[in-house]
Amino acid sequence: MSQILLRNIKFGTKWYEIRDYCERYGDVRWVEVLFNSKSKMLGWALVSFIDKEAGERAATDLHEVKWKGRYLKAANVTGPPKVTRWVVDKK
């Protein structure tokens, strides 16, 4: 299993759009969209891949890629991100 952190995601993007976009690199286990304490989207998401190599490839390939008019920042995650609060968008 491998996790990546995607930043600079366009506000309003749904978790399933991120999943669909990332599945070109391998099977996605889950996606969590991060929100601040006022339930406003941060523009960040954690993406978990079943295969470690898929996550590493996604982190490398998605960094500085333009998606929905914004340049993504992508990095491998080795531990939990330091955010105040995060909630899964289930819709």
Short mmCIF file of the C-alpha atoms (twelve columns), coordinates in Angstrom:
data_MODEL
# 
_entry.id   MODEL 
# 
loop_
_atom_site.group_PDB 
_atom_site.id 
_atom_site.type_symbol 
_atom_site.label_atom_id 
_atom_site.label_alt_id 
_atom_site.label_comp_id 
_atom_site.label_asym_id 
_atom_site.label_seq_id 
_atom_site.Cartn_x 
_atom_site.Cartn_y 
_atom_site.Cartn_z 
_atom_site.pdbx_PDB_model_num 
ATOM 1  C CA . MET A 1  0.000   0.000  0.000   1 
ATOM 2  C CA . SER A 2  1.160   3.520  -0.810  1 
ATOM 3  C CA . GLN A 3  -0.311  6.945  -0.098  1 
ATOM 4  C CA . ILE A 4  0.178   10.261 -1.847  1 
ATOM 5  C CA . LEU A 5  -0.850  13.771 -0.930  1 
ATOM 6  C CA . LEU A 6  -2.274  15.860 -3.772  1 
ATOM 7  C CA . ARG A 7  -2.354  19.621 -3.232  1 
ATOM 8  C CA . ASN A 8  -3.682  22.568 -5.226  1 
ATOM 9  C CA . ILE A 9  -6.803  20.661 -6.286  1 
ATOM 10 C CA . LYS A 10 -9.566  22.850 -7.688  1 
ATOM 11 C CA . PHE A 11 -12.176 23.617 -5.036  1 
ATOM 12 C CA . GLY A 12 -15.387 21.672 -5.549  1 
ATOM 13 C CA . THR A 13 -13.651 18.604 -6.980  1 
ATOM 14 C CA . LYS A 14 -15.352 15.447 -5.691  1 
ATOM 15 C CA . TRP A 15 -13.486 12.470 -4.217  1 
ATOM 16 C CA . TYR A 16 -14.636 10.184 -7.041  1 
ATOM 17 C CA . GLU A 17 -13.205 12.560 -9.672  1 
ATOM 18 C CA . ILE A 18 -9.831  12.342 -7.949  1 
ATOM 19 C CA . ARG A 19 -10.146 8.550  -7.745  1 
ATOM 20 C CA . ASP A 20 -10.997 8.274  -11.437 1 
ATOM 21 C CA . TYR A 21 -8.096  10.543 -12.389 1 
ATOM 22 C CA . CYS A 22 -5.601  8.583  -10.257 1 
ATOM 23 C CA . GLU A 23 -6.725  5.113  -11.334 1 
ATOM 24 C CA . ARG A 24 -4.621  5.406  -14.510 1 
ATOM 25 C CA . TYR A 25 -1.661  4.580  -12.224 1 
ATOM 26 C CA . GLY A 26 -3.220  1.584  -10.478 1 
ATOM 27 C CA . ASP A 27 -6.026  0.475  -8.198  1 
ATOM 28 C CA . VAL A 28 -7.029  3.165  -5.707  1 
ATOM 29 C CA . ARG A 29 -7.977  1.880  -2.265  1 
ATOM 30 C CA . TRP A 30 -9.511  5.135  -0.988  1 
ATOM 31 C CA . VAL A 31 -9.504  8.923  -1.354  1 
ATOM 32 C CA . GLU A 32 -9.962  11.450 1.446   1 
ATOM 33 C CA . VAL A 33 -10.620 15.084 0.598   1 
ATOM 34 C CA . LEU A 34 -9.327  17.408 3.332   1 
ATOM 35 C CA . PHE A 35 -11.345 20.263 4.831   1 
ATOM 36 C CA . ASN A 36 -10.584 22.988 7.384   1 
ATOM 37 C CA . SER A 37 -12.411 23.462 10.697  1 
ATOM 38 C CA . LYS A 38 -15.154 25.448 8.928   1 
ATOM 39 C CA . SER A 39 -15.790 22.606 6.443   1 
ATOM 40 C CA . LYS A 40 -14.151 24.509 3.593   1 
ATOM 41 C CA . MET A 41 -12.161 22.404 1.147   1 
ATOM 42 C CA . LEU A 42 -8.397  22.881 1.499   1 
ATOM 43 C CA . GLY A 43 -7.612  21.791 -2.047  1 
ATOM 44 C CA . TRP A 44 -5.783  18.737 -0.690  1 
ATOM 45 C CA . ALA A 45 -6.539  15.020 -0.889  1 
ATOM 46 C CA . LEU A 46 -4.940  11.831 0.348   1 
ATOM 47 C CA . VAL A 47 -4.999  8.997  -2.186  1 
ATOM 48 C CA . SER A 48 -4.198  5.432  -1.150  1 
ATOM 49 C CA . PHE A 49 -3.073  2.928  -3.773  1 
ATOM 50 C CA . ILE A 50 -3.141  -0.837 -3.300  1 
ATOM 51 C CA . ASP A 51 0.221   -1.218 -5.036  1 
ATOM 52 C CA . LYS A 52 3.264   0.647  -3.674  1 
ATOM 53 C CA . GLU A 53 4.783   1.171  -7.132  1 
ATOM 54 C CA . ALA A 54 1.530   2.674  -8.437  1 
ATOM 55 C CA . GLY A 55 1.571   5.281  -5.673  1 
ATOM 56 C CA . GLU A 56 5.208   6.153  -6.286  1 
ATOM 57 C CA . ARG A 57 4.590   6.479  -10.021 1 
ATOM 58 C CA . ALA A 58 1.505   8.650  -9.416  1 
ATOM 59 C CA . ALA A 59 3.409   10.958 -7.050  1 
ATOM 60 C CA . THR A 60 6.158   11.430 -9.629  1 
ATOM 61 C CA . ASP A 61 3.912   11.761 -12.685 1 
ATOM 62 C CA . LEU A 62 1.230   14.002 -11.125 1 
ATOM 63 C CA . HIS A 63 3.615   16.584 -9.642  1 
ATOM 64 C CA . GLU A 64 3.284   19.860 -11.594 1 
ATOM 65 C CA . VAL A 65 0.612   18.391 -13.931 1 
ATOM 66 C CA . LYS A 66 -2.179  20.757 -14.951 1 
ATOM 67 C CA . TRP A 67 -5.612  19.342 -14.050 1 
ATOM 68 C CA . LYS A 68 -8.854  21.320 -14.085 1 
ATOM 69 C CA . GLY A 69 -6.903  24.521 -14.680 1 
ATOM 70 C CA . ARG A 70 -4.523  24.118 -11.704 1 
ATOM 71 C CA . TYR A 71 -1.029  22.687 -11.362 1 
ATOM 72 C CA . LEU A 72 -1.083  19.796 -8.899  1 
ATOM 73 C CA . LYS A 73 1.560   19.220 -6.244  1 
ATOM 74 C CA . ALA A 74 2.030   15.543 -5.437  1 
ATOM 75 C CA . ALA A 75 4.193   13.787 -2.855  1 
ATOM 76 C CA . ASN A 76 4.479   10.386 -1.201  1 
ATOM 77 C CA . VAL A 77 3.158   10.274 2.356   1 
ATOM 78 C CA . THR A 78 4.990   8.324  5.018   1 
ATOM 79 C CA . GLY A 79 2.836   9.434  7.955   1 
ATOM 80 C CA . PRO A 80 -0.368  11.354 8.661   1 
ATOM 81 C CA . PRO A 81 -0.475  14.952 7.367   1 
ATOM 82 C CA . LYS A 82 -0.513  17.739 9.949   1 
ATOM 83 C CA . VAL A 83 -3.970  19.283 9.543   1 
ATOM 84 C CA . THR A 84 -6.445  20.498 12.132  1 
ATOM 85 C CA . ARG A 85 -9.384  18.449 10.905  1 
ATOM 86 C CA . TRP A 86 -10.249 16.362 7.872   1 
ATOM 87 C CA . VAL A 87 -13.510 14.920 6.682   1 
ATOM 88 C CA . VAL A 88 -14.336 12.460 3.905   1 
ATOM 89 C CA . ASP A 89 -16.638 13.819 1.212   1 
ATOM 90 C CA . LYS A 90 -18.917 10.831 0.552   1 
ATOM 91 C CA . LYS A 91 -21.015 12.346 -2.244  1 
# 
